Coordinates of C-alpha atoms in Angstrom, one line a residue:
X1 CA 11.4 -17.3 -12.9
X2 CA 12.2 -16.3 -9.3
X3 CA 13.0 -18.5 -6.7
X4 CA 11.3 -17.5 -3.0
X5 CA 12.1 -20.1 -0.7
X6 CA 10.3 -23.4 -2.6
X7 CA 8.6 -21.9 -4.6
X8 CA 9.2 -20.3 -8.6
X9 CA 7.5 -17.3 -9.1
X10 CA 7.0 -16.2 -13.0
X11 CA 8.6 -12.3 -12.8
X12 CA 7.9 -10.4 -16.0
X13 CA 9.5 -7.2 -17.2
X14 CA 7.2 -4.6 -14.9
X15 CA 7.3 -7.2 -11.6
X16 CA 11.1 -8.0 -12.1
X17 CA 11.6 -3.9 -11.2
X18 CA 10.3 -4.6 -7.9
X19 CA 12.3 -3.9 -5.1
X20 CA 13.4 -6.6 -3.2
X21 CA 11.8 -5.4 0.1
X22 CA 8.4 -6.0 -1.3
X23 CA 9.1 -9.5 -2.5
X24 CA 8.3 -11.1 0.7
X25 CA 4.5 -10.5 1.1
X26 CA 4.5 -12.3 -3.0
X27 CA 2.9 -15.7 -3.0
X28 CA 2.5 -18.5 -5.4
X29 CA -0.9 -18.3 -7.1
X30 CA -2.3 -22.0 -5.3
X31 CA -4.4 -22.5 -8.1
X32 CA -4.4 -26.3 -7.7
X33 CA -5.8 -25.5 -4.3
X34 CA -9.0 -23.7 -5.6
X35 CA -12.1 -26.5 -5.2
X36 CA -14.6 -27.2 -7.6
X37 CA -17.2 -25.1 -5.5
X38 CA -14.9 -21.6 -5.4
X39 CA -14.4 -22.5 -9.6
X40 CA -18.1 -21.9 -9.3
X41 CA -18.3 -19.0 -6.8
X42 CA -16.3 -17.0 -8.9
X43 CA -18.4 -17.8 -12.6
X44 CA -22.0 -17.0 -10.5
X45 CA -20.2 -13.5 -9.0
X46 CA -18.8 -13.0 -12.6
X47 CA -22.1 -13.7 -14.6
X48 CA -24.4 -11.8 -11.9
X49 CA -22.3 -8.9 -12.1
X50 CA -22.1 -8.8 -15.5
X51 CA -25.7 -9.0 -15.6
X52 CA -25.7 -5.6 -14.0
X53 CA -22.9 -4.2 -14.4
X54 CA -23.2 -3.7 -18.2
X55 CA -25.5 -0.8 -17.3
X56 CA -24.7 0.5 -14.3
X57 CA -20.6 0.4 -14.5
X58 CA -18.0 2.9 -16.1
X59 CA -17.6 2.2 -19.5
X60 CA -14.1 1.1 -19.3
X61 CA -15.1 -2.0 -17.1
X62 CA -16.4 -4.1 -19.4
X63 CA -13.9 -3.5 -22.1
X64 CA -11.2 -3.6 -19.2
X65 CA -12.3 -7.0 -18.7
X66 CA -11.0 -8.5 -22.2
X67 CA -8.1 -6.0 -22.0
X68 CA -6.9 -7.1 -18.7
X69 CA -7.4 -11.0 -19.5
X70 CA -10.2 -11.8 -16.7
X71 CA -12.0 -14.6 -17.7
X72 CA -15.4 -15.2 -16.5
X73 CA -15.8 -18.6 -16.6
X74 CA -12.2 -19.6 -14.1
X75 CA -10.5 -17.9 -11.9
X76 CA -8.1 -16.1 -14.1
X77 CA -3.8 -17.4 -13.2
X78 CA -1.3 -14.7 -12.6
X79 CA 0.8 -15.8 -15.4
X80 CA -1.9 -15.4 -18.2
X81 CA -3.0 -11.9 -16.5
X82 CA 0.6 -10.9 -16.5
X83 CA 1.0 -11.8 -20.2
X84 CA -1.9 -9.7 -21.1
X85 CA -1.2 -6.9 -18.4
X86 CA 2.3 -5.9 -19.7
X87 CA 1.0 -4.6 -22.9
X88 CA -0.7 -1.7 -20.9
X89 CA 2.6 -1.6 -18.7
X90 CA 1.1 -3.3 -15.3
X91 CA 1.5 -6.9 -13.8
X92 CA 0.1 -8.3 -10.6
X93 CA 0.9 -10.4 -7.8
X94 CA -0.8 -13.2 -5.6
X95 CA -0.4 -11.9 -1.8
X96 CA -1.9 -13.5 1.1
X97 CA -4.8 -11.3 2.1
X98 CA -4.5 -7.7 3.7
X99 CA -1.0 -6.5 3.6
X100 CA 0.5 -3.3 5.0
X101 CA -0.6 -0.2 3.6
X102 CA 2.7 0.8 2.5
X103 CA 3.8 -1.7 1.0
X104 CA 0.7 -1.8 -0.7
X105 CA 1.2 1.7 -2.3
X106 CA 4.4 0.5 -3.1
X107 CA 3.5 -1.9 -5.0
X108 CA 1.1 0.5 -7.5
X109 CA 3.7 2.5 -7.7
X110 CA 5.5 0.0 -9.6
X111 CA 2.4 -0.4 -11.5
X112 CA 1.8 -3.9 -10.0
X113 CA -1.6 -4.8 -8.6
X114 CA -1.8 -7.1 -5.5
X115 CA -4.3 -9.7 -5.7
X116 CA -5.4 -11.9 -2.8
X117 CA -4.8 -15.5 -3.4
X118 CA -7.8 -16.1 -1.4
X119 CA -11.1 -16.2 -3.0
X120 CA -14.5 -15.9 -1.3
X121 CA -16.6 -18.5 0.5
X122 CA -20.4 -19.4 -0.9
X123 CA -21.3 -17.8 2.8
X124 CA -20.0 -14.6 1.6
X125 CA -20.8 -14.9 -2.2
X126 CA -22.9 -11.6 -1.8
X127 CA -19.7 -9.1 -0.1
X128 CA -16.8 -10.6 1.8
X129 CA -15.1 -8.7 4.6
X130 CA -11.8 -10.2 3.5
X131 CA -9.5 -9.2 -0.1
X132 CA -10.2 -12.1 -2.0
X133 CA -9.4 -12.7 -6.0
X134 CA -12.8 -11.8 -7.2
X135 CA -12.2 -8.1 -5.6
X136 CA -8.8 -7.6 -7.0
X137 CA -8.6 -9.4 -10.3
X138 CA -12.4 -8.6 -11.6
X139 CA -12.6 -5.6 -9.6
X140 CA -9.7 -3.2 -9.5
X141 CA -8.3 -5.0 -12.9
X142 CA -10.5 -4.1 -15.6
X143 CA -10.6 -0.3 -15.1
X144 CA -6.6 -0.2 -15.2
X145 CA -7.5 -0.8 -19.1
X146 CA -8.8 3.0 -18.3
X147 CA -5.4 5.5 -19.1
X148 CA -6.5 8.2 -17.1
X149 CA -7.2 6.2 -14.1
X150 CA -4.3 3.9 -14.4
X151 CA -2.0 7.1 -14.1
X152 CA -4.1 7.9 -11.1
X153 CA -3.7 4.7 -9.9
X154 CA -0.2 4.5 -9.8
X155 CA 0.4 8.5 -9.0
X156 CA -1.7 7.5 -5.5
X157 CA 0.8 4.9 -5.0
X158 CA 3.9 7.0 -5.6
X159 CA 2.4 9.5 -3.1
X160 CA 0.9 7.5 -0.6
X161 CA 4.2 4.8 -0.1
X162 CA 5.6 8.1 1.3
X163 CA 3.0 8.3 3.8
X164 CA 4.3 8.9 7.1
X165 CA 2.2 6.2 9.6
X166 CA 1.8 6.0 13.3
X167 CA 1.8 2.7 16.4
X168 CA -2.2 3.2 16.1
X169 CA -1.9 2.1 12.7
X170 CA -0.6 -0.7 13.2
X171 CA -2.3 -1.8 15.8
X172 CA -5.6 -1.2 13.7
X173 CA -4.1 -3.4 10.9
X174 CA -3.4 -6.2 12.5
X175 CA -6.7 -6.4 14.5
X176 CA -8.7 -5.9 10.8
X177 CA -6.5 -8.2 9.1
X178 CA -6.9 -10.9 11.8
X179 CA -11.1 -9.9 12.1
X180 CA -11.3 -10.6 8.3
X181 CA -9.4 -13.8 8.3
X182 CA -11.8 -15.1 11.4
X183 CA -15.3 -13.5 9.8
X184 CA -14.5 -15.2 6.2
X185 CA -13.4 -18.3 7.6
X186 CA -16.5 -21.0 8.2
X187 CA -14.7 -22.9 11.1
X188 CA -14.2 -19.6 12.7
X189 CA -16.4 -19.7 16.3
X190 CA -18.7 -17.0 17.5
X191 CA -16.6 -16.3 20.2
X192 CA -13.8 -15.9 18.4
X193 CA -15.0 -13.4 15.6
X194 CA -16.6 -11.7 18.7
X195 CA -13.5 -11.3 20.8
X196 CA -11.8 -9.8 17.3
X197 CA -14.4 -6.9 17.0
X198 CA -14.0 -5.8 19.9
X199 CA -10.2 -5.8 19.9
X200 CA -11.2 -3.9 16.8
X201 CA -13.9 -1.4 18.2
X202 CA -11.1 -0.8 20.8
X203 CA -8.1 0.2 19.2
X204 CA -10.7 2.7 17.2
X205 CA -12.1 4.2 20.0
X206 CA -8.7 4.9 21.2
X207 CA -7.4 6.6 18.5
X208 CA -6.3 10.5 18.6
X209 CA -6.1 12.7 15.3
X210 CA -5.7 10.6 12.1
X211 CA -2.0 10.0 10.6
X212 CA -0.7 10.5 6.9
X213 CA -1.6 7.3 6.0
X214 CA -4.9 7.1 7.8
X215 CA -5.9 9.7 5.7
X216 CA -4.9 8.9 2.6
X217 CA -6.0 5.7 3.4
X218 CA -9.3 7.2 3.2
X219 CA -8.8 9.2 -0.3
X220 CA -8.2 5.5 -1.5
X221 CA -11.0 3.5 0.0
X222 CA -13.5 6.2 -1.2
X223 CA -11.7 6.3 -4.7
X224 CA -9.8 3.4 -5.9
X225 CA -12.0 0.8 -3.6
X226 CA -15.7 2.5 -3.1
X227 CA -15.8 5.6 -5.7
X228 CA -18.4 6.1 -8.3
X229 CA -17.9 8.6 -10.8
X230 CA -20.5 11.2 -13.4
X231 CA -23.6 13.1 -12.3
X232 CA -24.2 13.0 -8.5
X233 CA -27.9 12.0 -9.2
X234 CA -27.0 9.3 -11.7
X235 CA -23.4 7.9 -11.2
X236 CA -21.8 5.1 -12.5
X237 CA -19.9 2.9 -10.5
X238 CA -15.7 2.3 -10.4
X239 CA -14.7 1.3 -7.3
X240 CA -13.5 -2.4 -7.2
X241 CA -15.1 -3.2 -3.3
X242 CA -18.6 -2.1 -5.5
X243 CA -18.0 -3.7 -8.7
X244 CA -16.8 -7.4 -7.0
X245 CA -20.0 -7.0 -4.5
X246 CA -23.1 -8.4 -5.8
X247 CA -24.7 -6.6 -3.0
X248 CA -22.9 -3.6 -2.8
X249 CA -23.1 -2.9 -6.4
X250 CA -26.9 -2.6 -6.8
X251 CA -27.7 -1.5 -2.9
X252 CA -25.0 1.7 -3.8
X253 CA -27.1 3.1 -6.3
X254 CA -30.1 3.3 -4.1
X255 CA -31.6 6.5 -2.2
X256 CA -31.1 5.3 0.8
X257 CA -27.4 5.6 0.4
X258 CA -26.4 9.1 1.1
X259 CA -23.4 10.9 -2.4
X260 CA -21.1 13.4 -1.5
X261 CA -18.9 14.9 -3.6
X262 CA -15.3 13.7 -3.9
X263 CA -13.1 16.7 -2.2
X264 CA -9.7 16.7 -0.2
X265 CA -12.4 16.2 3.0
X266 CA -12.6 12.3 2.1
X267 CA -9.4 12.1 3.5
X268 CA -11.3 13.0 6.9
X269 CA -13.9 10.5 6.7
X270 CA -13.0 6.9 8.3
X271 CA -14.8 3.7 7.2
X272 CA -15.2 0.5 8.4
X273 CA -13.7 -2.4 6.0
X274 CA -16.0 -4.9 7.1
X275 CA -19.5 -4.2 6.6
X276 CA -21.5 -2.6 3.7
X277 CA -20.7 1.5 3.3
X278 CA -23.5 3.9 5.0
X279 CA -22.5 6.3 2.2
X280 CA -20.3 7.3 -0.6
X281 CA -18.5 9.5 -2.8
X282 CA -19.0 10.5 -6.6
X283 CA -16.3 12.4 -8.7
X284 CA -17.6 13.9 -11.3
X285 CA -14.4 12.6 -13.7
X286 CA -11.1 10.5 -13.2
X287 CA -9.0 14.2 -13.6
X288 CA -10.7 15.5 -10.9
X289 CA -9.4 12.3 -8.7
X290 CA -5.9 13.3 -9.3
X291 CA -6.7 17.0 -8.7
X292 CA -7.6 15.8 -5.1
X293 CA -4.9 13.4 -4.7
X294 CA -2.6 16.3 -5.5
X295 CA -4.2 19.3 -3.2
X296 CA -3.9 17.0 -0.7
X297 CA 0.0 15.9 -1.1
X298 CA 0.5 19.3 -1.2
X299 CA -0.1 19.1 2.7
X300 CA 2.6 15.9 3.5
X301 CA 5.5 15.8 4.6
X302 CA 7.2 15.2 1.8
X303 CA 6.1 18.6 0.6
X304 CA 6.1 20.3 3.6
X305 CA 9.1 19.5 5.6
X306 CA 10.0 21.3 8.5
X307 CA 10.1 20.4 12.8
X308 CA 6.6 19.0 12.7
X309 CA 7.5 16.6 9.8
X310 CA 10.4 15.4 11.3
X311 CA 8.8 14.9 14.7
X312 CA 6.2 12.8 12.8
X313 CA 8.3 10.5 11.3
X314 CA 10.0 10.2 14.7
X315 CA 6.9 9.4 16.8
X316 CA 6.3 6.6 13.6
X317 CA 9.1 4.3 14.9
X318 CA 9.4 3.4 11.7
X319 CA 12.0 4.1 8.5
X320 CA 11.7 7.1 7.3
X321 CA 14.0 9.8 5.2
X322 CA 14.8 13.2 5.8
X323 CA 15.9 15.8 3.2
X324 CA 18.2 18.6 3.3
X325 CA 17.7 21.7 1.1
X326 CA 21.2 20.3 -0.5
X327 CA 19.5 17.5 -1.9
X328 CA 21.1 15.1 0.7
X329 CA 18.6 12.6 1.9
X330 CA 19.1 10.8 5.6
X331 CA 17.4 6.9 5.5
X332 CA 17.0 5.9 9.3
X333 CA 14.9 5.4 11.7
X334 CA 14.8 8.7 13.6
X335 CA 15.4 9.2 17.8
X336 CA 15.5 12.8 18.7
X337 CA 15.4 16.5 16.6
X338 CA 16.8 19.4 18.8
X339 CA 15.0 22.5 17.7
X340 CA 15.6 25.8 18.2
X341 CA 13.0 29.0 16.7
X342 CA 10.3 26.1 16.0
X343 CA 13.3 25.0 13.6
X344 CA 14.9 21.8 13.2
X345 CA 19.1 22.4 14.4
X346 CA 20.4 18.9 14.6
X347 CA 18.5 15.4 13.9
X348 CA 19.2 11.9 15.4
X349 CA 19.3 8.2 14.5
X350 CA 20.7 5.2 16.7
X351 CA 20.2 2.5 14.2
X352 CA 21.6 1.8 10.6
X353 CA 21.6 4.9 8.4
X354 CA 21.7 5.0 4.2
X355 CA 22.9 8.8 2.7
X356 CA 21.5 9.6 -0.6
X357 CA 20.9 11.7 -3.5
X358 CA 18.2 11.6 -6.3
X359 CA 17.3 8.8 -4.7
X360 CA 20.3 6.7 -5.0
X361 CA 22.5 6.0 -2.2
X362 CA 25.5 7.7 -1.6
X363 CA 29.1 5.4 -2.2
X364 CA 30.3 4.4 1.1
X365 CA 27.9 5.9 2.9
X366 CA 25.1 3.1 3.0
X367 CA 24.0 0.9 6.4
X368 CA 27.2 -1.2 6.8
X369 CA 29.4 2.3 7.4
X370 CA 26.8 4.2 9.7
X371 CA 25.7 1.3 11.1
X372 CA 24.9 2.1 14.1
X373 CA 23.4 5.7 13.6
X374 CA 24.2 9.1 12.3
X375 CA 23.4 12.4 13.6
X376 CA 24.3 15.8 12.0
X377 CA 23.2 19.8 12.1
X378 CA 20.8 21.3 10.4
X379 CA 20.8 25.3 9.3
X380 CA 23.1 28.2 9.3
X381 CA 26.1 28.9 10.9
X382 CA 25.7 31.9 13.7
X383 CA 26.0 35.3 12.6
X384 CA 26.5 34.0 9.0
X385 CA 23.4 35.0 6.3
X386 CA 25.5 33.0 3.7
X387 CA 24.3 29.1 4.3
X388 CA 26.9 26.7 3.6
X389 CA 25.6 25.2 0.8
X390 CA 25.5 28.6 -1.3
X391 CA 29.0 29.4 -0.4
X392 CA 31.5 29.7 -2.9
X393 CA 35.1 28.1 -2.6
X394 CA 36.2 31.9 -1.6
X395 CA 33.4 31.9 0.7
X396 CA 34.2 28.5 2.5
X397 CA 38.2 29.2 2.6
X398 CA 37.2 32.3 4.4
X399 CA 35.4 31.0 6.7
X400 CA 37.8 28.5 7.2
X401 CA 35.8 25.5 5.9
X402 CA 39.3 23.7 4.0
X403 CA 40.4 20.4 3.7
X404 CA 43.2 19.6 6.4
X405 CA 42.6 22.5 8.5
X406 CA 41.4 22.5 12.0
X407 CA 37.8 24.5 12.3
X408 CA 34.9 25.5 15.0
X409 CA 31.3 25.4 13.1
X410 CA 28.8 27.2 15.8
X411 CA 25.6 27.0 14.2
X412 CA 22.3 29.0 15.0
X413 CA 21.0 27.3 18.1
X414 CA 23.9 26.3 20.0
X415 CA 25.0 23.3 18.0
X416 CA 28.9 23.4 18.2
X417 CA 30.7 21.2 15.7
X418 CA 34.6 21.3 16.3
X419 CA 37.3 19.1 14.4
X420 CA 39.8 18.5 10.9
X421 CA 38.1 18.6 8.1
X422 CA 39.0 15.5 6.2
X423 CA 37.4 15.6 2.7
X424 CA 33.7 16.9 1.1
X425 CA 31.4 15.2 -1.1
X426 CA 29.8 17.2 -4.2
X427 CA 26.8 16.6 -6.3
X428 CA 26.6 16.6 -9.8
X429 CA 25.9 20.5 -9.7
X430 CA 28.7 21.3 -7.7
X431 CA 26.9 21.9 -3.9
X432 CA 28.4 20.7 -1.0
X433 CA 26.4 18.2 0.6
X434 CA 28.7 16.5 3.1
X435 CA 31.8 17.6 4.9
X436 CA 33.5 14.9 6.7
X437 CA 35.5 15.6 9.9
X438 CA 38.1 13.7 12.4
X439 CA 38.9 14.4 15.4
X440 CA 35.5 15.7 16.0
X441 CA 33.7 16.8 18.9
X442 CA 29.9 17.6 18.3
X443 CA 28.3 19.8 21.7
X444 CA 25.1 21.0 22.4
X445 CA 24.9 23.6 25.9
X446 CA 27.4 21.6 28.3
X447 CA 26.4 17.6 25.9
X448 CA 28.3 15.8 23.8
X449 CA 26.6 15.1 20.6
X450 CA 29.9 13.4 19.2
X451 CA 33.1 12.3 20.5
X452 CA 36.5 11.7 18.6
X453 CA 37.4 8.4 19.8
X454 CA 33.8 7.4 17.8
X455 CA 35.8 7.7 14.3
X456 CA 35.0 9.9 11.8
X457 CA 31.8 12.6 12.0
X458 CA 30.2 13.2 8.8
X459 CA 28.3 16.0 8.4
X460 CA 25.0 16.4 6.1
X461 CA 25.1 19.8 4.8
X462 CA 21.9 21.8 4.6
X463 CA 19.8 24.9 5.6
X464 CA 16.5 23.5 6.0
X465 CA 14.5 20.1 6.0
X466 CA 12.4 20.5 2.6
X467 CA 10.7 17.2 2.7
X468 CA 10.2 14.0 5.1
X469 CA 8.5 10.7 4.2
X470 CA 8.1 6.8 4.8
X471 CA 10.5 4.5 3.8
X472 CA 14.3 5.0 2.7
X473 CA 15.7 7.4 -0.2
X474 CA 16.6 4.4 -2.0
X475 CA 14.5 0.7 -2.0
X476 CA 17.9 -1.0 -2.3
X477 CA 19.7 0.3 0.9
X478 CA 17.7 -1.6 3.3
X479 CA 16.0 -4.9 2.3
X480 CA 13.4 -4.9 5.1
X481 CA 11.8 -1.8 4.7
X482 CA 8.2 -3.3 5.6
X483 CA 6.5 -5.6 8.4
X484 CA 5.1 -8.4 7.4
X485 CA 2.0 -8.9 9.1
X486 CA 1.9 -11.2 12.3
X487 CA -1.6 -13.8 11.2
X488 CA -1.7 -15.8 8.1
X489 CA -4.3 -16.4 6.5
X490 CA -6.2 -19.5 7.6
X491 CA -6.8 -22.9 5.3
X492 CA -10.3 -24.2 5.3
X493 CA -10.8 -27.7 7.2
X494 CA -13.8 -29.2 4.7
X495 CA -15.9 -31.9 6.6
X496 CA -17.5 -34.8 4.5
X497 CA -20.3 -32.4 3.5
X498 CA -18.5 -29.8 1.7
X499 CA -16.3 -32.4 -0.1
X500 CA -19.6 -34.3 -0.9
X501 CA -21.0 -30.6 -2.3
X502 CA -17.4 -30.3 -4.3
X503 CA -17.7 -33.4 -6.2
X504 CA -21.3 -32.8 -7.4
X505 CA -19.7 -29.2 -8.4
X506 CA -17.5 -31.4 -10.4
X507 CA -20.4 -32.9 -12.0
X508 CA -22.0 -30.1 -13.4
X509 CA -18.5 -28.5 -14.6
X510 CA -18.2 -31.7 -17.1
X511 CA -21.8 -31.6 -18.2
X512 CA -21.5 -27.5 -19.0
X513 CA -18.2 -28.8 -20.9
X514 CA -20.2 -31.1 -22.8
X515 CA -22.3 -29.0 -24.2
X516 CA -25.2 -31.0 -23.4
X517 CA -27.3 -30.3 -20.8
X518 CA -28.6 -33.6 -19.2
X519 CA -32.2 -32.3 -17.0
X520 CA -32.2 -36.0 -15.4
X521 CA -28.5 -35.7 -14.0
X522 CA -29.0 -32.1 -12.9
X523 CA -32.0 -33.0 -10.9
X524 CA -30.7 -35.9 -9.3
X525 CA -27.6 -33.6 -8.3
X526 CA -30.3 -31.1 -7.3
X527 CA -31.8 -33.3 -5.0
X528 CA -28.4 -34.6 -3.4
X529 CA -27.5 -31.0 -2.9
X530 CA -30.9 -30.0 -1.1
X531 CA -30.6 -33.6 0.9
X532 CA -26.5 -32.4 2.0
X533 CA -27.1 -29.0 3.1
X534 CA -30.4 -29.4 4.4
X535 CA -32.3 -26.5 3.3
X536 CA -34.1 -24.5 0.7
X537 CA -32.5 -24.9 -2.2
X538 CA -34.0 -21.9 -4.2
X539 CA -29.9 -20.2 -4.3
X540 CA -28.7 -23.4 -5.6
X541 CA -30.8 -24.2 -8.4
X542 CA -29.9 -20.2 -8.9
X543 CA -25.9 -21.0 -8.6
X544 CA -26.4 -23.9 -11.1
X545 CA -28.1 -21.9 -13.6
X546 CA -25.1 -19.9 -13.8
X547 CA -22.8 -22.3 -13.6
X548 CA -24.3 -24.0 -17.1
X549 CA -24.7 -21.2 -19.1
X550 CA -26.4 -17.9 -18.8
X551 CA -28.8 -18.9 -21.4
X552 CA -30.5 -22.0 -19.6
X553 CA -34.1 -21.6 -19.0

């Protein structure tokens, strides 16, 4: 167990390697809170689908069902998934509705799945524009069971948590989180849900070109969350937003919904998280889904490196990590990059700063020591085709790079680094990675970069940038890595009516239990249901036919 605030969270051997920076966006399942009428929501969606799905699904969804410990009767607790998940080496988690992209990949890194402790309203029984249980748990789930996919699942994460994101995207979260919330909620007003869209439709139209994570937002919502997979002409379907949407699911396979083949120009194509898809993609197998996911890393940051990376993590705001050739990686939020020859020459952070390498923070060099920023040269000394880092001890004593002795660094660019060198720091390979000075005076033209009376200046060694990406070098140097979003979820205010619907729910839940089906009671609940909501009650004799048993006439 884990204690999070009041509440005790059951950890198990895959969640308990989370990093603690992703523990605030877990929840406790409120299973207690589930009424009698979402019990039932959840066993119609599950028998419908099942109905159809048997035919029209991948084959490893309805064997991932039993693997992956989804019941179709309840609403399946975290704990008993968990039990039955670490066997394949995944867990999930309860979260409260849409959470930041980032983190999100995080978390599937770590092979957990985040499941929304939310669950559909009977209004939205058909698709729901908000993450609810039935999508995660019965839709993204069961195919886990599948390997291949489950590699690609978590490989996506992996790459995509290092997604460098921009303001816009923020922005367009929070106004789709908050939309969802109002458009699922039934005390939501008109006015309201109106007011959202177009806070919505707004921030879209103002977008400029697509960030990182925009677009691989995109590779995932047209693989992980809307794919289908085989023959273009007859694919099956493995995309959890399809296989939780009774509507969705059988209106995807029709003509008038246009397939294009999965390729790296997904990542291109934006869609709209709360209505039904105008078309969608089909890969032809779950390799191919990784072969994609791969050609288009290849094209990030974290491969890339380089000025334009580092001027993207920059113009993010946000936590980000630079890498030196050297292996020595920066964890800051980045300020300024002076370039010179389209060339990163010296990079700056005013905020807490974590060195690492291998992804493990470097020993006294983590955000209580450069608290307040660190800022260091990048490249070649002038004049110099020997870089730094490939010099040998021969090399460095000539050049006057020894401990204790007083030395003037004039790098290519016009970065000037002048002071006593105090000590170096090695990796495990024997390249110099840092060289710490005192006395120090860092100049740039005719400004000061770095003063003496400012303590000691510690330089990152290194030739070139080789890779930039989201988030810090190691999980454990900062422990607020991610925002948590700004709504909450809403609770449902039930009037008299609802309540009154929930306890004749109750009703037929103990006469399915019994085993006996008693026609008189069921029509005289019928006939309080049709007299409470006031309408045709065609979709609720439906709804209670499933909620007996799928073999009642």
């Amino acid at each position: 167990m884990t204690k999070k605030g009041d509440l005790e969270i059951e950890f198990n051997e895959v969640t308990s390697k989370l990093p603690k920076s992703l523990h605030p966006y877990i929840v406790k399942q409120p299973y207690s809170e589930y009424t009698y009428q979402n019990q039932s929501v959840w066993r119609y969606v599950m028998r419908l689908n099942l109905n159809y799905l048997r035919k029209y699904a991948h084959d490893s969804y309805i064997d991932g069902l039993k693997l992956t410990g989804i019941s179709i009767d309840k609403i399946p607790r975290m704990e008993g998934m968990n039990r039955i998940l670490k066997d394949i080496g995944w867990a999930a988690v309860a979260v409260d509705g849409f959470i930041p992209p980032n983190a999100f990949m995080a978390f599937q890194a770590h092979n957990v799945l985040v499941i929304s402790s939310e669950i559909r309203t009977i209004d939205h029984i058909g698709y729901t524009p908000a993450p609810d249980i039935i999508h995660e748990a019965a839709g993204h789930a069961p195919i886990i069971a599948n390997p291949e996919y489950a590699e690609y699942l978590r490989r996506f994460g992996e790459i995509g948590s290092k997604a460098i994101s921009s303001q816009e995207d923020d922005k367009i979260f929070e106004a789709i989180r908050e939309l969802s919330i109002l458009k699922e909620n039934p005390n939501s007003k008109e006015e309201e849900i109106a007011m959202a869209t177009k806070k919505v439709e707004k921030i879209q139209s103002e977008l400029s070109e697509l960030s990182e994570m925009a677009k691989i937002r995109n590779l995932h919502w047209w693989s992980v969350e809307y794919g289908l997979i085989g023959d273009i002409n007859n694919p099956k379907i493995y995309g959890a937003g399809l296989l939780s949407s009774i509507e969705e699911s059988k209106d995807c396979l029709s003509e008038d919904i246009k397939k294009i083949p999965y390729s790296i120009e997904a990542a291109e194509t934006n869609f709209d998280i709360t209505t039904a898809q105008p078309h969608l993609f089909v890969t032809p197998t779950f390799s191919h889904l990784s072969y994609v996911l791969e050609k288009f890393a290849n094209k990030m940051c974290v491969r890339v490196g380089g000025l334009s990376s580092v001027e993207k993590v920059i113009n993010s705001k946000k936590l980000g990590t630079i890498q030196l050739s050297t292996g020595i990686q920066i964890s800051s939020i980045f300020t300024r990059v002076i370039s010179f020859d389209d060339k990163p020459i010296y990079i700056q952070s005013s905020s807490s700063t974590a060195l690492a390498n291998n992804n493990k923070e470097l020993i006294g060099h983590g955000t209580n020591y450069h608290k307040d920023g660190f800022g260091s040269p990048v490249g070649k000394l002038e004049g110099i085709n020997l870089a730094i880092e490939d010099m040998s001890p021969k090399d460095l004593e000539a050049y006057g790079i020894v401990e204790g002795k007083h030395t003037q660094l004039k790098f290519e660019g016009g970065i000037v680094v002048e002071g006593i060198i105090i000590t170096g720091k090695r990796d495990i390979m024997g390249k110099i990675q840092l060289i710490s000075f005192k006395d120090c005076t860092v100049t740039y033209n005719d400004e000061f970069l770095f003063k003496p009376e400012w303590g000691v200046f510690d330089m990152a060694v290194g030739k070139e940038v080789v890779s930039v990406f989201a988030g810090p070098a190691d999980d454990n140097s900062f422990l607020q890595n991610f925002k948590l979003p700004k709504t909450n979820s809403q609770e449902i205010k039930y009037d008299d009516k609802s309540l009154q619907l929930h306890k004749l729910y109750f009703d037929v839940k103990k006469i399915r239990e019994s085993g006996e089906i008693e026609i008189n009671r069921l029509k005289i609940i019928y006939n309080e249901i049709i007299v409470i909501i006031q309408m045709n009650g065609l979709f609720y004799l439906k709804f209670m036919k499933f909620s007996l048993t799928p073999n009642l006439n």
